[in-house]
Coordinates of C-alpha atoms in Angstrom, one line a residue:
S1 CA 1.9 -18.4 -4.7
T2 CA 0.3 -16.1 -1.9
L3 CA 3.7 -14.2 -1.3
N4 CA 2.7 -10.7 -2.4
S5 CA 2.2 -7.1 -1.3
S6 CA -1.1 -8.0 0.4
S7 CA 0.2 -10.7 2.6
V8 CA 3.8 -9.4 3.6
R9 CA 4.4 -5.6 3.6
L10 CA 6.8 -3.2 5.4
I11 CA 5.4 -0.1 6.9
N12 CA 6.7 3.2 7.9
T13 CA 5.2 3.6 11.2
A14 CA 5.4 7.6 11.3
T15 CA 3.6 7.9 7.9
G16 CA 1.7 4.6 7.6
E17 CA 3.3 4.5 4.1
A18 CA 3.8 1.0 2.7
I19 CA 7.5 0.7 1.5
S20 CA 8.0 -0.6 -2.1
A21 CA 9.8 -4.0 -1.9
T22 CA 10.5 -7.0 -3.8
L23 CA 9.5 -10.3 -2.3
Q24 CA 11.3 -13.7 -3.1
L25 CA 10.4 -17.2 -2.0
S26 CA 13.5 -19.3 -0.8
A27 CA 14.7 -22.2 -2.8
T28 CA 13.5 -24.6 -0.3
A29 CA 10.1 -22.7 0.1
K30 CA 10.6 -22.4 3.8
G31 CA 11.4 -18.7 4.0
F32 CA 11.2 -15.5 1.9
T33 CA 13.1 -12.4 1.5
L34 CA 11.8 -8.9 1.6
A35 CA 14.1 -6.2 -0.1
P36 CA 13.2 -2.6 -0.1
V37 CA 13.4 -1.2 -3.6
S38 CA 15.0 2.0 -2.1
S39 CA 17.1 2.8 1.0
L40 CA 15.3 3.0 4.2
A41 CA 15.3 6.4 5.9
F42 CA 17.7 6.8 9.0
S43 CA 16.3 6.9 12.6
T44 CA 13.0 5.5 11.5
T45 CA 10.6 2.9 12.9
Y46 CA 9.2 0.2 10.4
R47 CA 6.7 -2.6 10.9
L48 CA 6.9 -5.8 9.0
E49 CA 3.6 -7.4 8.6
V50 CA 2.8 -11.0 7.7
T51 CA -0.8 -11.4 7.2
N52 CA -3.0 -14.5 7.2
A53 CA -3.3 -14.1 3.4
L54 CA 0.0 -15.8 3.3
Q55 CA -0.7 -19.5 2.7
D56 CA 1.6 -22.8 2.7
V57 CA 1.5 -25.0 -0.3
S58 CA -1.3 -26.9 1.2
G59 CA -3.3 -23.8 1.2
V60 CA -3.3 -23.3 5.1
S61 CA -2.9 -19.7 6.2
F62 CA -0.2 -18.5 8.2
E63 CA -0.8 -16.8 11.7
A64 CA -0.7 -13.1 11.4
Y65 CA 2.7 -11.6 12.6
Q66 CA 4.1 -8.1 13.2
A67 CA 7.8 -7.1 14.1
L68 CA 9.0 -3.6 14.7
F69 CA 12.5 -2.3 14.1
R70 CA 14.3 1.0 14.0
T71 CA 17.1 2.0 11.5
Q72 CA 20.3 3.5 12.6
A73 CA 20.8 7.1 13.2
S74 CA 22.5 9.1 10.2
P75 CA 26.2 8.4 10.4
V76 CA 28.4 11.3 11.6
M77 CA 30.9 12.5 8.9
A78 CA 34.3 13.3 10.3
F79 CA 36.7 15.5 8.3
Q80 CA 40.2 16.3 9.2
A81 CA 41.8 19.2 7.7
T82 CA 45.3 18.7 6.7

């Protein structure tokens, strides 16, 4: 399988750091799941990268793809004195 950290990766855009994650091919081999090993930081932009090193079962490379997303802000803790 070409599904590995060279073909699919998650990058913290502020630091350029690759995020440690597990990759799993779906049962139908038509998709995959990327699951970060640790929680992602709040209010941080990440880039999902799929490179042309990822190939289908016939050995044909996927077109390179990138997507950006931002995690939510840190939740506000509300305390009420009684």
